[in-house]
């Protein structure tokens, strides 16, 4: 079992991530560690669960992993990836002997890295802990991944009071839970003004997004694959025909189970723009331009309320109900008629306001205040020394 970081040397956390959203949400934590070299010397490890979509984020935040496990395979299976990730992170823990392992969220990387840490009795710090739908099949397999990590986590960084309450209800000791806010808001605040200043550059890259009426779309949830996704895509085609003046910008996720059906059902519609995954800064700018966001993404549900757009969530359940309860987002599921009706109504409402009127309506984001990373690093340093 690794030893305490003695008071005379910095703490050595192994910070592990593998996908686009983990990189976006972990970058503020890594940058915060790098600002405190006397206290913390992170070992940054990418599992490479994602490849291109991860590179799109790390370059922007200026982060180069110390270790890149390069695990991604085209069309990878959950079992194959889990097994490879568990073995590979295990070797890193053996080599590096970290004081703790830090994971973020609910992906396969998170579940496997947490298990590897547990087998070596290395304390786990779980960033974005405690989000729950209560249904193991939605989001699938993420609800399971997050719960597995939660069972073996020592330090739970819950973004909101609700996520802390979910952990307490499962019997987690209150002294191991801190409410930190979500680091996705740290990342967003780091970027949004910067990208507004790059307006001319991004207008040239995404000319369709300069229209007065823009709908931004993302979708990749496994539980929607098949009929659910087909229904969402048919709704988008209906909407494109109903609103020829509106431009529908759809950065398509690289998962072949997404790319295939999206191109099959939406190619050829003049006002539907199927583009590759956007780099994070461009995506922030696109969210800022759009009046309506139609998404099943976890991170986008958290970010979009900061930008004053209508957020319609193509899921039946969400582990992030705070925005829905605050009236900042709405679950529309995968029902074709409902999606068409609610997007159409939201476009009518949006058309009555100027962009600056929409921006002036922005309220406090329920997921965070932009200072989550500093709280997480403070607590990690303090508590990992106590735990080891
Ligand atoms: C994963 C996460 C999901 C998260 C999503 C964020 C799991 C089980 N799923 O889903 O929770 O919301 O990332 O985007 O951990 N691919 C590429 N290049 C890339 C990334 C993916 O080609 O940069 C393709 C590959 O064919 C790969 C496939 O997408 O095999 C699936 O990737 P995977 O990470 O297994 O699942 P996602 O659907 O991306
Ligand atoms: N995002 C991005 N480019 C895109 C789509 C999304 O940079 O083309 C960002 C978005 O700003 C958010 C994160 O990726 O921070 C969400 O990732 P994703 O939807 O892949 O995963 P989830 O959050 O659902 O796990």
Coordinates of C-alpha atoms and ligand atoms in Angstrom, one line a residue:
X1 CA 0.0 0.0 0.0
X2 CA 1.5 3.4 -0.9
X3 CA 2.5 5.6 1.9
X4 CA 1.5 9.0 2.9
X5 CA 2.9 12.0 1.0
X6 CA 5.2 13.2 3.8
X7 CA 4.8 16.8 4.7
X8 CA 8.2 17.5 3.1
X9 CA 7.3 16.4 -0.4
X10 CA 4.4 17.3 -2.7
X11 CA 1.5 14.9 -3.0
X12 CA 1.7 12.7 -6.1
X13 CA -1.8 12.0 -7.4
X14 CA -2.3 9.9 -10.5
X15 CA -4.8 11.8 -12.5
X16 CA -6.5 9.5 -15.1
X17 CA -8.9 10.4 -17.9
X18 CA -9.7 8.9 -21.3
X19 CA -12.6 10.7 -23.1
X20 CA -13.5 14.2 -24.3
X21 CA -15.7 15.2 -21.4
X22 CA -13.3 13.8 -18.8
X23 CA -10.5 15.9 -20.4
X24 CA -12.6 19.0 -20.4
X25 CA -13.6 18.6 -16.8
X26 CA -10.2 17.4 -15.5
X27 CA -8.1 20.1 -17.3
X28 CA -9.0 22.7 -14.6
X29 CA -7.9 20.3 -11.9
X30 CA -4.6 19.6 -13.7
X31 CA -3.9 23.3 -14.3
X32 CA -4.7 24.0 -10.6
X33 CA -2.2 21.3 -9.5
X34 CA 0.4 22.8 -11.9
X35 CA 0.0 26.2 -10.1
X36 CA 1.0 24.6 -6.8
X37 CA 4.2 22.7 -7.5
X38 CA 5.3 22.9 -3.8
X39 CA 2.2 21.1 -2.7
X40 CA 1.3 18.7 -5.5
X41 CA 3.1 16.9 -8.4
X42 CA 0.5 15.2 -10.5
X43 CA 1.2 12.3 -12.8
X44 CA -1.1 12.8 -15.7
X45 CA -2.3 9.6 -17.4
X46 CA -4.6 9.3 -20.5
X47 CA -6.0 5.9 -21.1
X48 CA -6.6 7.0 -24.7
X49 CA -10.2 5.6 -24.6
X50 CA -10.8 8.4 -27.1
X51 CA -8.2 9.5 -29.6
X52 CA -9.0 12.4 -32.0
X53 CA -11.7 13.8 -29.6
X54 CA -9.3 13.8 -26.7
X55 CA -6.6 15.5 -28.7
X56 CA -9.1 18.3 -29.6
X57 CA -9.3 19.2 -25.9
X58 CA -5.7 18.7 -24.5
X59 CA -4.1 21.0 -27.1
X60 CA -6.5 23.8 -26.1
X61 CA -5.7 23.5 -22.4
X62 CA -2.0 23.0 -23.1
X63 CA -1.9 19.6 -21.3
X64 CA 0.5 16.8 -22.4
X65 CA -0.1 13.5 -20.5
X66 CA 3.0 12.0 -18.8
X67 CA 1.6 8.6 -19.8
X68 CA -0.6 7.8 -22.8
X69 CA -1.9 4.3 -22.8
X70 CA -3.3 4.7 -26.3
X71 CA -6.1 2.1 -25.7
X72 CA -8.7 3.2 -28.3
X73 CA -9.7 0.7 -31.0
X74 CA -12.2 1.4 -33.7
X75 CA -15.6 0.0 -32.7
X76 CA -14.3 -1.1 -29.3
X77 CA -16.6 -3.1 -27.0
X78 CA -17.4 -2.3 -23.4
X79 CA -15.8 -5.6 -22.3
X80 CA -12.7 -5.3 -24.4
X81 CA -12.1 -1.7 -23.3
X82 CA -12.7 -2.4 -19.7
X83 CA -10.3 -5.3 -19.6
X84 CA -7.6 -3.4 -21.4
X85 CA -8.0 -0.4 -19.2
X86 CA -7.9 -2.3 -16.0
X87 CA -4.7 -4.1 -17.0
X88 CA -3.0 -0.9 -18.3
X89 CA -3.9 1.3 -15.3
X90 CA -2.8 -1.5 -13.0
X91 CA 0.7 -1.4 -14.5
X92 CA 0.8 2.4 -14.2
X93 CA -0.1 2.2 -10.5
X94 CA 2.6 -0.5 -9.9
X95 CA 5.3 1.7 -11.7
X96 CA 4.3 5.1 -10.3
X97 CA 3.2 4.3 -6.8
X98 CA 0.9 7.3 -6.5
X99 CA -0.5 8.7 -3.3
X100 CA -4.0 8.6 -4.7
X101 CA -5.8 8.1 -8.0
X102 CA -8.1 10.8 -9.3
X103 CA -10.9 10.0 -11.7
X104 CA -13.7 12.2 -13.2
X105 CA -17.3 11.1 -14.0
X106 CA -18.8 7.9 -15.3
X107 CA -16.9 6.4 -18.2
X108 CA -15.3 3.0 -18.7
X109 CA -11.9 4.7 -17.9
X110 CA -13.3 5.9 -14.6
X111 CA -14.7 2.5 -13.5
X112 CA -11.6 0.5 -14.6
X113 CA -9.1 3.0 -13.1
X114 CA -11.0 3.1 -9.8
X115 CA -11.0 -0.7 -9.7
X116 CA -7.3 -0.9 -10.4
X117 CA -6.6 1.7 -7.6
X118 CA -8.9 -0.3 -5.2
X119 CA -7.0 -3.5 -5.9
X120 CA -3.8 -1.7 -4.9
X121 CA -5.5 0.0 -1.9
X122 CA -4.7 3.4 -3.2
X123 CA -7.2 6.0 -2.2
X124 CA -9.6 7.2 -4.9
X125 CA -10.7 10.8 -5.4
X126 CA -13.9 10.9 -7.5
X127 CA -14.6 14.2 -9.2
X128 CA -18.3 14.6 -10.1
X129 CA -19.4 12.1 -7.6
X130 CA -23.0 11.3 -6.6
X131 CA -25.0 11.9 -9.8
X132 CA -27.7 9.4 -10.0
X133 CA -30.9 8.5 -12.0
X134 CA -31.5 5.5 -9.8
X135 CA -31.8 3.4 -13.0
X136 CA -28.9 1.2 -14.0
X137 CA -30.1 1.2 -17.6
X138 CA -30.1 5.0 -18.1
X139 CA -27.6 6.3 -18.7
X140 CA -26.2 2.9 -19.7
X141 CA -23.6 1.9 -18.7
X142 CA -22.6 5.2 -17.1
X143 CA -24.9 4.9 -14.0
X144 CA -23.2 1.6 -13.2
X145 CA -19.7 3.0 -13.8
X146 CA -20.3 5.9 -11.5
X147 CA -21.9 3.8 -8.8
X148 CA -19.0 1.3 -8.9
X149 CA -16.5 4.1 -8.6
X150 CA -18.6 5.5 -5.7
X151 CA -18.5 2.3 -3.7
X152 CA -14.7 2.3 -3.5
X153 CA -14.0 6.1 -3.5
X154 CA -12.4 7.6 -0.4
X155 CA -13.0 11.3 -1.3
X156 CA -16.2 12.2 -3.1
X157 CA -16.2 15.6 -4.8
X158 CA -20.0 16.1 -5.3
X159 CA -20.8 19.0 -7.6
X160 CA -24.1 19.9 -6.0
X161 CA -26.1 19.5 -2.8
X162 CA -28.3 17.0 -4.6
X163 CA -25.3 14.8 -5.5
X164 CA -24.0 15.0 -2.0
X165 CA -27.4 14.0 -0.6
X166 CA -27.5 11.0 -3.0
X167 CA -24.2 9.8 -1.5
X168 CA -25.4 10.3 2.1
X169 CA -28.5 8.3 1.3
X170 CA -26.3 5.5 0.1
X171 CA -24.4 5.5 3.5
X172 CA -21.3 7.4 2.5
X173 CA -19.7 9.1 5.6
X174 CA -20.4 12.8 5.5
X175 CA -16.7 13.6 6.3
X176 CA -15.7 12.1 3.0
X177 CA -18.0 14.2 0.9
X178 CA -17.4 17.8 -0.2
X179 CA -19.6 20.0 -2.4
X180 CA -17.2 21.5 -4.9
X181 CA -19.2 22.6 -7.9
X182 CA -18.6 21.1 -11.3
X183 CA -15.3 21.8 -13.0
X184 CA -17.1 22.0 -16.4
X185 CA -18.1 25.5 -15.4
X186 CA -14.4 26.4 -14.6
X187 CA -13.5 25.2 -18.1
X188 CA -16.4 27.2 -19.7
X189 CA -15.6 30.4 -17.9
X190 CA -12.0 30.0 -18.9
X191 CA -13.1 29.8 -22.6
X192 CA -16.3 31.7 -23.3
X193 CA -15.0 35.3 -23.4
X194 CA -11.9 34.2 -25.2
X195 CA -14.0 32.5 -27.9
X196 CA -16.4 35.5 -28.2
X197 CA -13.2 37.4 -29.1
X198 CA -12.5 34.9 -31.8
X199 CA -15.9 35.5 -33.4
X200 CA -14.5 36.3 -36.9
X201 CA -12.4 33.2 -37.0
X202 CA -15.2 30.8 -36.0
X203 CA -17.7 32.5 -38.3
X204 CA -15.4 31.7 -41.2
X205 CA -15.1 28.1 -40.0
X206 CA -18.9 27.7 -39.4
X207 CA -20.7 30.1 -41.9
X208 CA -24.0 28.3 -41.3
X209 CA -23.8 29.3 -37.6
X210 CA -23.9 33.0 -38.5
X211 CA -27.7 32.7 -39.3
X212 CA -30.2 34.4 -37.0
X213 CA -31.8 31.1 -36.1
X214 CA -29.4 28.3 -35.1
X215 CA -30.1 24.9 -33.5
X216 CA -27.0 23.0 -32.2
X217 CA -27.4 19.3 -31.9
X218 CA -25.3 16.5 -30.3
X219 CA -26.2 12.9 -29.6
X220 CA -24.3 9.7 -28.6
X221 CA -26.0 7.9 -25.8
X222 CA -25.9 4.1 -26.0
X223 CA -29.4 3.6 -24.6
X224 CA -30.7 5.7 -27.5
X225 CA -29.0 3.5 -30.2
X226 CA -31.5 1.9 -32.5
X227 CA -35.2 3.1 -32.4
X228 CA -34.5 6.0 -30.0
X229 CA -31.8 7.5 -32.2
X230 CA -33.9 6.8 -35.4
X231 CA -36.8 8.7 -33.9
X232 CA -34.6 11.7 -32.9
X233 CA -33.1 11.8 -36.4
X234 CA -36.5 11.7 -38.0
X235 CA -37.6 14.6 -35.8
X236 CA -34.5 16.6 -36.9
X237 CA -35.4 16.0 -40.5
X238 CA -39.0 17.1 -39.9
X239 CA -37.7 20.2 -38.2
X240 CA -35.4 21.1 -41.0
X241 CA -38.3 20.9 -43.5
X242 CA -40.6 22.9 -41.2
X243 CA -38.0 25.7 -40.5
X244 CA -36.1 26.2 -43.7
X245 CA -34.7 29.5 -42.4
X246 CA -33.1 27.8 -39.3
X247 CA -29.7 26.2 -39.6
X248 CA -29.2 22.9 -37.8
X249 CA -25.5 22.4 -36.9
X250 CA -24.7 18.8 -35.9
X251 CA -21.1 18.0 -34.9
X252 CA -21.3 14.2 -35.2
X253 CA -19.7 12.0 -32.6
X254 CA -17.1 9.6 -34.0
X255 CA -18.7 6.4 -32.6
X256 CA -19.6 4.3 -35.7
X257 CA -23.0 3.5 -34.1
X258 CA -23.7 7.2 -34.2
X259 CA -22.0 8.3 -37.4
X260 CA -23.7 5.6 -39.5
X261 CA -27.4 6.3 -38.7
X262 CA -26.9 10.1 -38.6
X263 CA -25.5 10.3 -42.1
X264 CA -27.9 7.8 -43.4
X265 CA -31.0 9.7 -42.2
X266 CA -29.9 13.3 -42.4
X267 CA -27.6 13.6 -45.4
X268 CA -28.9 15.8 -48.2
X269 CA -31.0 18.2 -46.1
X270 CA -29.8 21.7 -47.1
X271 CA -30.1 23.4 -43.7
X272 CA -28.7 20.4 -41.7
X273 CA -24.9 20.7 -41.4
X274 CA -23.3 17.4 -40.4
X275 CA -19.8 18.4 -39.3
X276 CA -17.0 16.5 -37.5
X277 CA -16.8 16.8 -33.7
X278 CA -16.0 20.5 -33.0
X279 CA -12.8 21.4 -31.1
X280 CA -13.8 22.5 -27.6
X281 CA -13.3 26.3 -28.2
X282 CA -15.4 26.2 -31.4
X283 CA -18.1 24.2 -29.6
X284 CA -18.3 26.8 -26.9
X285 CA -18.7 29.5 -29.5
X286 CA -21.4 27.4 -31.3
X287 CA -23.3 27.0 -28.0
X288 CA -23.1 30.7 -27.5
X289 CA -24.4 31.3 -31.0
X290 CA -27.3 28.8 -30.9
X291 CA -30.7 29.7 -29.6
X292 CA -31.8 26.1 -29.1
X293 CA -29.6 23.2 -28.1
X294 CA -30.9 19.7 -28.7
X295 CA -28.6 17.2 -26.9
X296 CA -28.3 14.0 -24.9
X297 CA -24.9 15.0 -23.6
X298 CA -24.2 15.3 -19.9
X299 CA -21.7 18.1 -20.1
X300 CA -23.7 20.2 -22.6
X301 CA -26.7 20.0 -20.1
X302 CA -24.4 21.6 -17.5
X303 CA -22.8 24.2 -19.8
X304 CA -25.7 25.5 -21.8
X305 CA -27.7 27.2 -19.0
X306 CA -24.7 29.6 -18.6
X307 CA -25.3 30.8 -22.2
X308 CA -29.0 31.5 -22.1
X309 CA -30.2 29.1 -24.7
X310 CA -33.2 26.7 -24.6
X311 CA -31.8 23.3 -23.7
X312 CA -33.9 20.3 -24.8
X313 CA -32.6 17.0 -23.6
X314 CA -33.2 13.8 -25.7
X315 CA -33.3 11.5 -22.7
X316 CA -36.0 9.9 -20.7
X317 CA -34.1 10.4 -17.4
X318 CA -31.2 12.6 -16.3
X319 CA -28.8 12.3 -13.5
X320 CA -28.5 16.2 -13.7
X321 CA -32.0 17.3 -12.8
X322 CA -30.9 20.6 -11.3
X323 CA -31.3 22.5 -14.6
X324 CA -34.7 20.9 -15.3
X325 CA -35.9 21.9 -11.9
X326 CA -34.6 25.4 -12.3
X327 CA -36.6 25.7 -15.6
X328 CA -33.3 26.0 -17.6
X329 CA -33.6 22.6 -19.4
X330 CA -36.4 20.2 -20.4
X331 CA -36.4 16.4 -21.0
X332 CA -38.0 15.6 -24.3
X333 CA -36.9 12.0 -24.6
X334 CA -36.8 10.4 -28.0
X335 CA -40.4 11.0 -29.1
X336 CA -40.5 12.4 -32.6
X337 CA -43.6 14.5 -32.3
X338 CA -42.6 15.9 -28.9
X339 CA -39.2 16.9 -30.1
X340 CA -40.6 18.6 -33.2
X341 CA -43.2 20.5 -31.1
X342 CA -40.8 21.7 -28.3
X343 CA -38.0 22.7 -30.7
X344 CA -40.5 24.6 -32.9
X345 CA -42.0 26.4 -29.8
X346 CA -38.5 27.2 -28.5
X347 CA -37.6 28.7 -31.8
X348 CA -40.6 31.0 -31.7
X349 CA -39.8 32.2 -28.2
X350 CA -36.1 32.7 -29.1
X351 CA -37.0 34.7 -32.2
X352 CA -38.8 37.3 -30.1
X353 CA -35.5 38.2 -28.3
X354 CA -32.2 39.6 -29.5
X355 CA -29.0 37.7 -28.7
X356 CA -28.1 40.2 -26.1
X357 CA -31.6 40.0 -24.5
X358 CA -31.1 36.3 -24.3
X359 CA -27.6 36.7 -22.8
X360 CA -28.9 39.2 -20.2
X361 CA -31.3 36.5 -18.9
X362 CA -28.5 34.2 -17.9
X363 CA -28.9 33.2 -14.3
X364 CA -26.5 31.5 -11.8
X365 CA -25.6 28.1 -13.2
X366 CA -26.8 25.4 -10.7
X367 CA -23.8 23.2 -11.5
X368 CA -21.0 25.5 -10.4
X369 CA -19.4 28.9 -10.0
X370 CA -16.1 28.4 -11.8
X371 CA -14.1 27.7 -8.6
X372 CA -14.5 23.9 -8.3
X373 CA -10.9 22.9 -9.3
X374 CA -9.4 25.0 -6.5
X375 CA -11.7 23.4 -3.9
X376 CA -11.0 19.9 -5.2
X377 CA -7.2 20.4 -5.1
X378 CA -7.3 22.0 -1.6
X379 CA -9.3 19.1 -0.3
X380 CA -7.3 16.4 -2.1
X381 CA -4.1 17.7 -0.6
X382 CA -5.6 17.9 2.9
X383 CA -7.5 14.7 2.9
X384 CA -5.1 12.4 0.9
X385 CA -2.5 13.1 3.6
X386 CA -5.0 12.2 6.3
X387 CA -6.2 9.1 4.5
X388 CA -2.9 7.5 3.5
Ligands
LIG1 C1 -17.8 7.4 -24.2 C2 -18.3 7.1 -22.8 C3 -19.5 8.0 -22.6 C4 -19.2 9.4 -22.8 C5 -18.7 9.6 -24.2 C6 -18.2 11.0 -24.4 C7 -18.2 4.8 -22.0 C8 -18.8 3.5 -21.8 N1 -18.8 5.7 -22.8 O1 -18.7 7.0 -25.2 O2 -19.9 7.8 -21.2 O3 -20.4 10.2 -22.7 O4 -17.5 8.8 -24.4 O5 -18.1 11.3 -25.7 O6 -17.1 5.1 -21.4 N2 -14.1 7.1 -31.6 C9 -13.1 7.5 -32.5 N3 -12.3 8.6 -32.0 C10 -12.5 9.2 -30.8 C11 -13.5 8.7 -30.0 C12 -14.3 7.6 -30.3 O7 -13.0 7.0 -33.6 O8 -11.7 10.1 -30.5 C13 -14.9 5.9 -32.0 C14 -14.1 4.6 -32.0 O9 -14.6 3.8 -33.0 C15 -14.5 4.0 -30.6 C16 -16.0 4.4 -30.6 O10 -16.0 5.7 -31.1 O11 -14.3 2.6 -30.6 C17 -16.6 4.4 -29.2 O12 -15.8 5.0 -28.2 P1 -16.1 4.8 -26.6 O13 -15.2 5.6 -25.8 O14 -16.0 3.3 -26.4 O15 -17.6 5.2 -26.4 P2 -18.3 6.6 -26.7 O16 -19.6 6.3 -27.4 O17 -17.3 7.5 -27.2
LIG2 N1 -18.1 19.1 -27.0 C1 -17.0 19.5 -27.8 N2 -17.2 19.3 -29.2 C2 -18.4 18.7 -29.7 C3 -19.4 18.3 -28.8 C4 -19.2 18.5 -27.4 O1 -16.0 20.0 -27.4 O2 -18.5 18.6 -30.9 C5 -17.8 19.3 -25.5 C6 -18.9 20.0 -24.7 O3 -18.6 21.4 -24.7 C7 -18.9 19.3 -23.4 C8 -18.3 17.9 -23.7 O4 -17.8 18.0 -25.0 O5 -18.1 20.0 -22.5 C9 -19.4 16.9 -23.6 O6 -18.9 15.7 -24.1 P1 -19.8 14.5 -24.6 O7 -21.2 15.1 -25.0 O8 -19.0 13.8 -25.6 O9 -20.0 13.6 -23.3 P2 -20.9 13.6 -22.0 O10 -20.8 14.9 -21.4 O11 -22.3 13.2 -22.5 O12 -20.3 12.4 -21.2

